[in-house]
Coordinates of C-alpha atoms in Angstrom, one line a residue:
Chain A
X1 CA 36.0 -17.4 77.7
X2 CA 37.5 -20.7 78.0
X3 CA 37.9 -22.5 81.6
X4 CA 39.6 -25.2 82.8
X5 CA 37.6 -28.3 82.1
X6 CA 37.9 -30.1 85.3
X7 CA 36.5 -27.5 87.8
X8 CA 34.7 -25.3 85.2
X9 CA 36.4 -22.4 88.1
X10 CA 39.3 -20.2 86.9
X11 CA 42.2 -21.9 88.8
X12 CA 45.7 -20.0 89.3
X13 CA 47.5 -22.7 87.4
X14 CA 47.2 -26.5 86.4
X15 CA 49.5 -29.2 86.6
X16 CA 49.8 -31.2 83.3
X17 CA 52.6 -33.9 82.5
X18 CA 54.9 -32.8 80.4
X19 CA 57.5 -34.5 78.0
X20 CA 60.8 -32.7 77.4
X21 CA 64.2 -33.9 75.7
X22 CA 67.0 -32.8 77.7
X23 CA 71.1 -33.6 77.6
X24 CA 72.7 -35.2 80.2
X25 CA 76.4 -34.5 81.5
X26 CA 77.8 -37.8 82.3
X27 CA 80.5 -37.0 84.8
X28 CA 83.7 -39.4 85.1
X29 CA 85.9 -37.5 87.5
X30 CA 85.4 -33.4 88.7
X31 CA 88.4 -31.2 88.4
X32 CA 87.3 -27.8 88.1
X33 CA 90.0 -26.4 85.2
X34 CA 89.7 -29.2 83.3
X35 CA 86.0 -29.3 83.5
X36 CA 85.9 -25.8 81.8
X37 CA 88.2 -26.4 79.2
X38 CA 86.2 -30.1 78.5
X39 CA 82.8 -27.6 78.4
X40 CA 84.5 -24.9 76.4
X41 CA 85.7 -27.1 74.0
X42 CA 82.4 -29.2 73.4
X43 CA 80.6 -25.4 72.9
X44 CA 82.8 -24.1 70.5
X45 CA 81.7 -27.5 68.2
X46 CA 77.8 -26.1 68.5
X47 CA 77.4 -22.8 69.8
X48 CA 73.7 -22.6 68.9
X49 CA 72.9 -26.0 70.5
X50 CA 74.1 -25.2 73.9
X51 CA 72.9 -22.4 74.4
X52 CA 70.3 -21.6 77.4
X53 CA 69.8 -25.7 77.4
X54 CA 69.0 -27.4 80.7
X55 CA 71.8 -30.1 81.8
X56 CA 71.6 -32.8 84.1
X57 CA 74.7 -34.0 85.8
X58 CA 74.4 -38.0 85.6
X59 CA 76.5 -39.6 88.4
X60 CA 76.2 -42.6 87.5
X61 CA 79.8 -43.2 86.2
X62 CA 81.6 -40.7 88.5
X63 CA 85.0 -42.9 89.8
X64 CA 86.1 -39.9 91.5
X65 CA 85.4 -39.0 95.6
X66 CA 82.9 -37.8 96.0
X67 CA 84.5 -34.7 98.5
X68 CA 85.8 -33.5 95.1
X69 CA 82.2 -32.5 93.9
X70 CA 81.6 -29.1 93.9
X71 CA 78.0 -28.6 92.6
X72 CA 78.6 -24.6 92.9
X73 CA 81.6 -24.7 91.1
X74 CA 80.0 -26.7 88.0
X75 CA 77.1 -24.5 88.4
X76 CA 78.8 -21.3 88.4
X77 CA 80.8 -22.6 85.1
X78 CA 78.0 -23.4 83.2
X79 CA 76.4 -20.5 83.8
X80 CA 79.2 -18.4 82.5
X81 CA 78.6 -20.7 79.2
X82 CA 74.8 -19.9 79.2
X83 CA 73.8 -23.4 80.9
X84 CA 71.2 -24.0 82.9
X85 CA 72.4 -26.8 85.6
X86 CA 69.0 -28.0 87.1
X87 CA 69.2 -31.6 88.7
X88 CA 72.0 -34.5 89.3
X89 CA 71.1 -38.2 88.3
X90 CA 72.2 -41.3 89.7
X91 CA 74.7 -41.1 92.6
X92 CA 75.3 -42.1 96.2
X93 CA 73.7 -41.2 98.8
X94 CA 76.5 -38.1 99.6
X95 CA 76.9 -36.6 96.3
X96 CA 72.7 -36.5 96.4
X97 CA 73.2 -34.5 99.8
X98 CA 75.9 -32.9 98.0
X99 CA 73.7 -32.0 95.0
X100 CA 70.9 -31.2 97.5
X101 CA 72.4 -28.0 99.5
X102 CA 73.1 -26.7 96.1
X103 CA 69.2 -26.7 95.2
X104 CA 69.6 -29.0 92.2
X105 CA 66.6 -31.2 91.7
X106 CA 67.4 -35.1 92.3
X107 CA 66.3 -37.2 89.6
X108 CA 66.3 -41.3 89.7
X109 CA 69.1 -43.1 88.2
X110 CA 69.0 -43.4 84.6
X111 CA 69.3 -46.5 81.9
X112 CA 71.7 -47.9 79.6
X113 CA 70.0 -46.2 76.8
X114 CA 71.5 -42.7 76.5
X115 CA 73.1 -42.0 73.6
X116 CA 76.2 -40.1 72.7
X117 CA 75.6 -37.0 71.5
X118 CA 77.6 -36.0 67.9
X119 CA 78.4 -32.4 68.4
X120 CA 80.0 -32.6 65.2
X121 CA 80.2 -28.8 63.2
X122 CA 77.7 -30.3 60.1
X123 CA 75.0 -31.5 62.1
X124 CA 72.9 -29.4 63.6
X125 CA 72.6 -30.9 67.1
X126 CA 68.8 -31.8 67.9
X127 CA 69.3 -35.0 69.3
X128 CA 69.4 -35.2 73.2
X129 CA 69.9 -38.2 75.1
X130 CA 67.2 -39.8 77.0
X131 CA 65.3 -38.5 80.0
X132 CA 65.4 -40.9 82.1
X133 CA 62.2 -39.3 84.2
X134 CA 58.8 -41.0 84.0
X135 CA 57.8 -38.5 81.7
X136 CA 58.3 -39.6 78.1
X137 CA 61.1 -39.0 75.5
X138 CA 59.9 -37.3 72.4
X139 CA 62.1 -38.9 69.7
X140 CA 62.7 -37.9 66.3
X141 CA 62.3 -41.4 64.5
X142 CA 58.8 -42.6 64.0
X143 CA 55.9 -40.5 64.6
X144 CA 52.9 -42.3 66.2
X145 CA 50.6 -43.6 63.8
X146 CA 47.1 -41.7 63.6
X147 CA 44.4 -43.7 64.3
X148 CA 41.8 -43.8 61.7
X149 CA 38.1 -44.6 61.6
X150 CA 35.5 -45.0 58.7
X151 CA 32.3 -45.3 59.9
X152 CA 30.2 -42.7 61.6
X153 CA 30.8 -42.3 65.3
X154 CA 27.3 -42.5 66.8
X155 CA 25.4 -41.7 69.6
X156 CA 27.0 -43.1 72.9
X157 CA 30.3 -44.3 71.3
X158 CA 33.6 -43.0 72.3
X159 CA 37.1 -43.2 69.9
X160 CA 39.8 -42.5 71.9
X161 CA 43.8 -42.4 70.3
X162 CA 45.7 -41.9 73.2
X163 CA 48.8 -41.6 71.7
X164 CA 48.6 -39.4 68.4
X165 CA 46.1 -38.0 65.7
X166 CA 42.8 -39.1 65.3
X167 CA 41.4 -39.3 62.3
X168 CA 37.5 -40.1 61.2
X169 CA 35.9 -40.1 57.4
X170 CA 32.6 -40.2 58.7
X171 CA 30.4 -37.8 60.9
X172 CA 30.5 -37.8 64.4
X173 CA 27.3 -37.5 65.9
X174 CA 25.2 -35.8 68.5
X175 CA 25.9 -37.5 72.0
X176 CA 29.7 -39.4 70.5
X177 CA 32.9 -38.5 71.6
X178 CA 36.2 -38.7 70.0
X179 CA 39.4 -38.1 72.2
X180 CA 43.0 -37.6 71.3
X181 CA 46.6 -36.8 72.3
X182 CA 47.1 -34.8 69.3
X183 CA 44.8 -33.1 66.6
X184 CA 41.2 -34.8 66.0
X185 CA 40.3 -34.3 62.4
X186 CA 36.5 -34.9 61.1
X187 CA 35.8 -35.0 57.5
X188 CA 31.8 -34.5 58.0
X189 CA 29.8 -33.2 60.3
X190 CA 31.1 -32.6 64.0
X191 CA 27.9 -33.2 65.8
X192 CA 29.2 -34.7 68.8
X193 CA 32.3 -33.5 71.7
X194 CA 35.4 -33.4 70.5
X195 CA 38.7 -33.4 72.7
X196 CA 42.1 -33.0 71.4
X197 CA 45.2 -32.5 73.2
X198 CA 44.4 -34.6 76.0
X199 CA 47.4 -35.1 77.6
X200 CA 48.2 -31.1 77.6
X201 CA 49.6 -30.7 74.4
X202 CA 48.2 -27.0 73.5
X203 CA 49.8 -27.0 69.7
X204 CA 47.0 -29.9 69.1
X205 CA 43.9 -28.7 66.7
X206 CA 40.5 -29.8 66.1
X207 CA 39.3 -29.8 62.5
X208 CA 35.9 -30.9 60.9
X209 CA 33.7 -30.2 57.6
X210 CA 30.9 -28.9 59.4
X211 CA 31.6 -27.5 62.9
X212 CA 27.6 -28.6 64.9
X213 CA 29.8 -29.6 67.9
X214 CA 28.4 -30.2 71.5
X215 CA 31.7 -29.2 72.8
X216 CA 35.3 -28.3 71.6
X217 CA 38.6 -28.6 73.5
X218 CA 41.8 -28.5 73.4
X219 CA 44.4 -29.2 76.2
X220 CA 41.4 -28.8 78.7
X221 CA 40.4 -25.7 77.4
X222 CA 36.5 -26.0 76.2
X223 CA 33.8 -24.3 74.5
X224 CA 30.2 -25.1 74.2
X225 CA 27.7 -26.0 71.8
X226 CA 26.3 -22.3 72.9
X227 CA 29.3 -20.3 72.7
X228 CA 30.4 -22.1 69.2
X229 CA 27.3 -20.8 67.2
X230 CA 28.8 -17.2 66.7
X231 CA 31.4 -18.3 64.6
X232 CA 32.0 -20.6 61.9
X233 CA 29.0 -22.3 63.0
X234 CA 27.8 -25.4 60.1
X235 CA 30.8 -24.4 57.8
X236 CA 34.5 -26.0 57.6
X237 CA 36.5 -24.8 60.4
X238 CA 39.5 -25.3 62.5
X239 CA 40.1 -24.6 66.1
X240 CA 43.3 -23.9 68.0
X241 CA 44.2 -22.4 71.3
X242 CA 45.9 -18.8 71.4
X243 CA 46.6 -17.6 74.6
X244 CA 44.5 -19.8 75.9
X245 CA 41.7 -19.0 74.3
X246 CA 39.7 -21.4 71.6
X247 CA 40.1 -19.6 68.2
X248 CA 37.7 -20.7 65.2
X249 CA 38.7 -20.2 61.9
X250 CA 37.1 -21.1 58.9
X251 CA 39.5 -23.3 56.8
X252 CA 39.3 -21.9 53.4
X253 CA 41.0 -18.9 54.6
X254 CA 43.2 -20.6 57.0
Chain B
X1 CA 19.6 -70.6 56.8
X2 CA 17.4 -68.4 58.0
X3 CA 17.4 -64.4 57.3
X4 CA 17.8 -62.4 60.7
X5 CA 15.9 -59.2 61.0
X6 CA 15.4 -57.2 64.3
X7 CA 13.0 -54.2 64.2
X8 CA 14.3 -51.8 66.5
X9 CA 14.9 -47.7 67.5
X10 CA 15.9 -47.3 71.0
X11 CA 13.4 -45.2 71.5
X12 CA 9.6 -46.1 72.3
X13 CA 6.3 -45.8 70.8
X14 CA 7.7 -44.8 67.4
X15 CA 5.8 -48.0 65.2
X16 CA 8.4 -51.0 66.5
X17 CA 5.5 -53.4 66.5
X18 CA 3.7 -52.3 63.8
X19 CA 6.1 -52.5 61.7
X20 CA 7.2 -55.9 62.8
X21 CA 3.9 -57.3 62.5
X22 CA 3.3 -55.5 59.4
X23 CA 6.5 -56.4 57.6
X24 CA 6.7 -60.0 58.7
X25 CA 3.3 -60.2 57.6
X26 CA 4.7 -59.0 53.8
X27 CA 7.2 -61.0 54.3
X28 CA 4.7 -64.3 54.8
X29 CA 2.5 -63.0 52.1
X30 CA 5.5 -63.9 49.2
X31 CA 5.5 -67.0 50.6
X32 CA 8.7 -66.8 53.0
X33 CA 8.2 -69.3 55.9
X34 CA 8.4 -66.3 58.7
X35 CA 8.4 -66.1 62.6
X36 CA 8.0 -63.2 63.8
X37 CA 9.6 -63.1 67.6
X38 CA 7.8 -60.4 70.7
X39 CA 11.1 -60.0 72.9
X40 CA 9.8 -57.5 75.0
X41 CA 8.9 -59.4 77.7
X42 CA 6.9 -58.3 80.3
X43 CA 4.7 -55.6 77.8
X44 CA 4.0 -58.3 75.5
X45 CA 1.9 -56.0 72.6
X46 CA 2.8 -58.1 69.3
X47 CA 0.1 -60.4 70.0
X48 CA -2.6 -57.7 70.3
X49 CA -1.6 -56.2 67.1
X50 CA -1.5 -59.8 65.1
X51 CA -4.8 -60.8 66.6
X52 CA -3.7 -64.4 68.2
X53 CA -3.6 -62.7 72.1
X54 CA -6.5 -65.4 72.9
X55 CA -4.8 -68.1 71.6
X56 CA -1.1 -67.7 73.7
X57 CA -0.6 -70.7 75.7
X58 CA 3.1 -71.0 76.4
X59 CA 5.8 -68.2 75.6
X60 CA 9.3 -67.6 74.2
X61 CA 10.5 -67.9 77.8
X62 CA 8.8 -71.3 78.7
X63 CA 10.6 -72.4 75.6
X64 CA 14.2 -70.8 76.9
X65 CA 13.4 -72.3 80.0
X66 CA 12.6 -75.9 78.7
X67 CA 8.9 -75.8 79.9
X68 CA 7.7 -76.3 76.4
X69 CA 8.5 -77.3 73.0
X70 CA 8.7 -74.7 70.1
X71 CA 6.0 -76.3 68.4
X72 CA 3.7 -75.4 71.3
X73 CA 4.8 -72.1 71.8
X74 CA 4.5 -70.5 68.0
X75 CA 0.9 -69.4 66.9
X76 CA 0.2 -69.8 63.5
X77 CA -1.5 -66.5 62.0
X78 CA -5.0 -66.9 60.5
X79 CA -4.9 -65.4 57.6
X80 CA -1.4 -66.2 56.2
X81 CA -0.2 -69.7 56.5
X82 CA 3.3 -69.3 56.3
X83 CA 3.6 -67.1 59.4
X84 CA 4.5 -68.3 63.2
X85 CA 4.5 -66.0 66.0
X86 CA 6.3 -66.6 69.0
X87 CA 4.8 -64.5 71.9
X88 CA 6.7 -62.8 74.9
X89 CA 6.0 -63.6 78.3
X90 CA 4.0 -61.2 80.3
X91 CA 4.8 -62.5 83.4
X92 CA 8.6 -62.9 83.7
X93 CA 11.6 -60.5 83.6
X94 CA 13.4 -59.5 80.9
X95 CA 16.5 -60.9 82.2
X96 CA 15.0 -64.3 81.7
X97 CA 16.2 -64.1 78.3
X98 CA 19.6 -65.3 78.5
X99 CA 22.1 -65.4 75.3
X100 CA 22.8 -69.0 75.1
X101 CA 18.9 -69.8 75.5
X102 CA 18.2 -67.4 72.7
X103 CA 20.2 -69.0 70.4
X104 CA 18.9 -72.5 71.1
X105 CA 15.9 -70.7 70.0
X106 CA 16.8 -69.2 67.0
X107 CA 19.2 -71.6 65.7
X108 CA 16.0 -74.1 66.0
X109 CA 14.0 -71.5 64.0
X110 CA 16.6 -71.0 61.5
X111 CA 16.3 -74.3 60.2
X112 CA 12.6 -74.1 59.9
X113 CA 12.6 -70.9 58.8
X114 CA 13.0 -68.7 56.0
X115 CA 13.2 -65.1 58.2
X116 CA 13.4 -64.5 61.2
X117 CA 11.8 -61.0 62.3
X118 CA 12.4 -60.1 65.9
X119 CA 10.3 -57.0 67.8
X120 CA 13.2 -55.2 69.9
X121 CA 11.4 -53.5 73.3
X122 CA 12.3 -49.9 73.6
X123 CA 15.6 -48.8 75.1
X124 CA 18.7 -49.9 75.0
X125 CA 18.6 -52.5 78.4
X126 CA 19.1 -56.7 78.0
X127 CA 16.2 -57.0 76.6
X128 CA 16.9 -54.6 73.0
X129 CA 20.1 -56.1 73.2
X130 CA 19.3 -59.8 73.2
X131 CA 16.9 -58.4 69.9
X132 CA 19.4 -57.4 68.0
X133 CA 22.1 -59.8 68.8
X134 CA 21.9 -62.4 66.3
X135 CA 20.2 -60.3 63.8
X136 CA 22.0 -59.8 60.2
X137 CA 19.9 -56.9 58.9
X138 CA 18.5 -54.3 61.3
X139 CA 15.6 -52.1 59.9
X140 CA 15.6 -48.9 62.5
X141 CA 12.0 -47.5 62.7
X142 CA 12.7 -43.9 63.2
X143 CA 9.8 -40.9 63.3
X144 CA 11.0 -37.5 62.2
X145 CA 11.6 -35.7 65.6
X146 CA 15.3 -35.0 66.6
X147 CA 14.9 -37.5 69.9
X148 CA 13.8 -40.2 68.0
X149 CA 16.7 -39.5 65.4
X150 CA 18.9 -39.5 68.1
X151 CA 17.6 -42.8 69.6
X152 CA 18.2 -44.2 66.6
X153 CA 21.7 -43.2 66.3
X154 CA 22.4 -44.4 69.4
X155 CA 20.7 -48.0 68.7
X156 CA 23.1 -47.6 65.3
X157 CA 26.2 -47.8 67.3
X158 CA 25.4 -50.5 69.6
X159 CA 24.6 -52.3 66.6
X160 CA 27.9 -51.7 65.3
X161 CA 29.5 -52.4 68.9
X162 CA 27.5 -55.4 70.4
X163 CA 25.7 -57.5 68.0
X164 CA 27.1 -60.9 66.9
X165 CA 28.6 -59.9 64.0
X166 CA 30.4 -57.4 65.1
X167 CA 31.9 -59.5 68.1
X168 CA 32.9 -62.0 65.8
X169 CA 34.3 -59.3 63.6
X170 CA 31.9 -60.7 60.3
X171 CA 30.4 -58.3 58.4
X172 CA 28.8 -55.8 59.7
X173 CA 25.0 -55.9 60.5
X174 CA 23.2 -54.5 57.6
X175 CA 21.0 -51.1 58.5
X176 CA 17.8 -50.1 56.7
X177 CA 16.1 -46.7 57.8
X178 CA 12.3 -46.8 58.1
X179 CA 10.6 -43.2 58.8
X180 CA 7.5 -44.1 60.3
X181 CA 5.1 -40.9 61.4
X182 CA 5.6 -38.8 58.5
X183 CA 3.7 -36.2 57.8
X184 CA 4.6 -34.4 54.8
X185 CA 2.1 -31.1 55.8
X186 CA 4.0 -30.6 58.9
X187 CA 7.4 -31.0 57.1
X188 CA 6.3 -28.1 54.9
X189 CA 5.5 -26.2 57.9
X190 CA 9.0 -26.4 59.8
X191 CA 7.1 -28.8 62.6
X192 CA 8.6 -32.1 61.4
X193 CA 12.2 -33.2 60.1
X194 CA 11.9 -33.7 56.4
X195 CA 13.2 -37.4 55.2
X196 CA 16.2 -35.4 53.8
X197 CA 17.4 -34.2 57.3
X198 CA 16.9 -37.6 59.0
X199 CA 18.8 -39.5 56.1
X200 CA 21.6 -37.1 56.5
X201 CA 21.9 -37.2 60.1
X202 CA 21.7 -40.8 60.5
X203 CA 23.7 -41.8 57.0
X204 CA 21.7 -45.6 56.4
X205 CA 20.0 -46.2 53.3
X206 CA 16.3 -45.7 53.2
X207 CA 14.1 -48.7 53.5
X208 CA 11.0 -46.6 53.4
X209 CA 9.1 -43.5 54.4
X210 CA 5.1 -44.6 56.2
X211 CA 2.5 -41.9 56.2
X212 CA 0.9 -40.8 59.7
X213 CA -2.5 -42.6 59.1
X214 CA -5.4 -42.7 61.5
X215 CA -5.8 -46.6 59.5
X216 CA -2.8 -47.2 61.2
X217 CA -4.1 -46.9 64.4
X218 CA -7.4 -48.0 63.2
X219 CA -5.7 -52.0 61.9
X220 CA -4.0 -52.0 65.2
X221 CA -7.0 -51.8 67.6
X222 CA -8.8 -54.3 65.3
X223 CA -5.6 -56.7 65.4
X224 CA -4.5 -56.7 61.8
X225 CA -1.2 -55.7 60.5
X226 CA -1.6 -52.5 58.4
X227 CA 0.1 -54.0 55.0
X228 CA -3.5 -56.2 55.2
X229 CA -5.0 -52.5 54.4
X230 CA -4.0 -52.9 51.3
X231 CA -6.2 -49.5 49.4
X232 CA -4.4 -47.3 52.1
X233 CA -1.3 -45.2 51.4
X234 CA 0.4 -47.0 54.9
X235 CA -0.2 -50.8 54.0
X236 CA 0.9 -50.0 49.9
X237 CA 4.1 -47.8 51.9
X238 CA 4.6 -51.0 54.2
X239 CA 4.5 -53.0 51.1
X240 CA 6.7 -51.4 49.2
X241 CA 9.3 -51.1 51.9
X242 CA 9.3 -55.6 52.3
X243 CA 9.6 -55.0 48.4
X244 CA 12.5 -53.0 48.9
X245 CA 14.4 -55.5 52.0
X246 CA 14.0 -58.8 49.5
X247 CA 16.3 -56.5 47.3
X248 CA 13.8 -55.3 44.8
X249 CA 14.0 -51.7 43.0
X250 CA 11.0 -49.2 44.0
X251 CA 10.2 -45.7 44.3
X252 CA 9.6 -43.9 47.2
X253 CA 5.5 -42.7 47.5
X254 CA 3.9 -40.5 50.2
X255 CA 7.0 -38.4 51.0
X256 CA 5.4 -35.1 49.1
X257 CA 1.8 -33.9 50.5
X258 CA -1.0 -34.5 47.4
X259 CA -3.4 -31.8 46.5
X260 CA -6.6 -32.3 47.7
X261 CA -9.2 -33.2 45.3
X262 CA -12.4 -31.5 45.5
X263 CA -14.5 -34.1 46.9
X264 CA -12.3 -35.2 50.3
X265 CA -12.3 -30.9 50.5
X266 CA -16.0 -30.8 50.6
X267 CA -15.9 -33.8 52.5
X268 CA -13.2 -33.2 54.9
X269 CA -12.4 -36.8 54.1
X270 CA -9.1 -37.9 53.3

């Protein structure tokens, strides 16, 4: 069985950071009818795309008075359209009261870099604006660059690519560690630990020629040297968490 | 410019000073002016093993600490004439050996000298990493035993972290393996890596493969560098392997166990 990696105790739950696009309703003025209409309107352009989505009302532009905000009114509208209203950005100190009795979550105010969204019919919607949270935006231009090494990773070293993939074209040895955010691939022997999804991503994979690893995990959740031998053990493998279990699986037949 | 070697393996009593003695020895014996450096100060051993203990006046840290001149710290060996040695200091502390007094030393050797062999103490503390340092070529003695391979590894990567050249980003220190120890019965019987397994494991080219020998042990009590036992399957494997580091082309010997004959099997000689 895998544990969690920091107590090596079965813990109800774990906090990770997480990174989620989400779409922002920037509000100018509230009137109740014509906030509907506005909403129905902008639905009927992509159905699919609103659907079940989590919206944050951004007060940063509202010009109206605040007295005129009814957070269970806009609530109780986007529900009926199948969205989720979960937090208010920006605002005064009274719309944030406001926004408060109505158990919305209160988020900081935002930046100047949201973009409009293009609801047009032909493109599927994907884009979101940005969350203006701590936690990052995942955006759909560049991906990170793996980081890639060529020489054998030896004893007592560490590789670390805190961002994406890591790469190596060399073993890794007994006693080395390589670390990633994303997937950690090893074309040679995996002698050493090997951590991918360090930052909580559970989708991340490990993948070496030869799995001889000292330890596997992914998104904190670990196997052993010992408990590796069973399967897969000195042959071309990957590993992958399902249900939060590590899976092995020998890569010929993946 | 001189030639930089450091013999080193992170882990201890695997054949460090035997083979520095022996290989700078070689190395003297094709005419190379050669100084072979003891850096593990404190457990000074090198001069045992060369045969100059009696004759140690001042040390490679008087020099360092400007308490005497090069000239009167190296020894010159007896029975080769192009070889220096520059003792360690058996009273100090390793951490006498500072970087910038180091190179003083070692640029000044350079321009005397052809090669530069420095004896790396065990582990992986100031006093290892002051040995390899400055080095250009590292030969890794290694015996086949997975701690030892491990040790080894682990002296690879610092090599590849913290020497000079890879600080200045030049090209990377060059790595010979030397399997020292081997016993080629005991590989056949599952009690000892074979050279195959280390050379996978660590990935460095072989230098060369030394024969467990009781004349090893034998040339080391009397003071003489094994690669002076020149009839014996460890000074001809020593030899072969300074053959190999000036670049030339030789087979590897002594890695398959011979057959007996019938006279050392009567004789339990052998």
């Amino acid at each position: 069985m895998s544990e969690t990696a920091v107590s090596g105790v079965k813990q109800c739950f774990q906090l990770k950071s997480a990174s989620v696009s989400m779409t922002a309703l920037e509000l100018y003025f509230f009137d109740d009818e014509e906030f509907e209409s506005t909403l129905r309107d902008k639905i009927s352009q992509a159905p699919g795309f609103f659907k079940d989505i989590p919206l944050i009302i951004s007060l940063e532009k509202y010009e109206g008075l605040s007295s005129e905000l009814d957070f269970f009114k806009i609530i109780g509208t986007c529900r009926r359209h199948n969205i989720h209203v979960i937090g208010v950005r920006g605002g005064n100190d009274d719309q944030r009261r406001l926004a408060r009795g109505a158990s919305l979550a209160l988020l900081p105010g935002g930046n100047q870099r949201d973009r409009e969204i293009d609801t047009g019919p032909d493109t599927e919607a994907t884009e979101a604006t940005e969350n203006p949270t701590p936690a990052k935006v995942e955006n759909h231009s560049d991906p990170v660059p793996a980081k890639i090494i060529n020489q054998p990773v030896r004893s007592g070293q560490q590789v670390y690519a805190p961002d994406g993939d890591l790469i190596i074209l060399a073993p890794v040895q007994a006693g080395a560690e390589v670390l990633a955010a994303g997937n950690v691939h090893v074309y040679g022997p995996l002698r050493g630990r090997a951590l991918a999804g360090i930052h909580g991503a559970e989708h991340a994979r490990v993948f070496c020629q030869s799995l001889e690893a000292e330890l596997v995990s992914i998104a904190g959740h670990y196997k052993i040297s010992e408990d590796l031998q069973d399967n897969g053990w000195k042959t071309a493998v990957q590993i992958q968490l399902r249900d939060d279990l590590l899976v092995v699986t020998p890569l010929e037949k993946a | 410019m001189a030639r930089i070697i450091v013999v080193t393996s992170g882990k201890g009593g695997v054949g460090k000073t035997t083979t520095s003695a022996s290989i700078s020895t070689g190395l003297a014996k094709r005419g190379h002016k050669t100084v072979v450096i003891d850096f593990d100060v404190g457990l000074r051993n090198l001069d045992l093993i060369m045969n100059c203990e009696r004759r140690v006046v001042y040390d490679f840290v008087n020099v360092i600490q400007g308490e005497a001149s090069l000239n009167q710290a190296l020894i010159r060996d007896k029975r080769v004439d192009t070889l220096y040695i520059l003792p360690a200091s058996q009273t100090r502390e390793k951490e006498a050996l500072t970087k910038e007094g180091v190179e003083k030393v070692i640029n000044e050797l350079s321009e005397r000298f052809d090669y530069i062999v420095c004896d790396s103490p065990a582990g992986i503390e100031h006093g290892a990493l002051m040995a390899l340092y400055y080095a250009d070529e590292a030969v890794v003695v290694t015996n086949p035993e997975v701690s030892s391979v491990r040790d080894s590894d682990r002296i690879l990567g610092i090599l590849q972290s913290k020497s000079r050249r890879a600080e200045m980003g030049q090209d990377p220190v060059k790595e010979h393996l030397l399997l020292t120890r081997y016993n080629p019965d005991r590989v056949q019987k599952g009690e000892m890596l074979s050279v195959a397994d280390v050379e996978e494991i660590l990935a460095i080219p072989l230098l060369g493969v030394i024969p467990e020998s009781q004349i090893v042990l034998n040339a080391s009590n009397q003071g003489l560098p094994v690669i002076l036992e020149e009839e014996s399957d460890a000074g001809q494997a020593y030899e072969d392997a300074v053959a190999r580091l000036l670049g030339e082309e030789r087979e590897h010997r002594f890695m398959s166990s011979q057959k007996k004959g019938f006279f050392s099997r009567m004789f339990k000689g052998g």
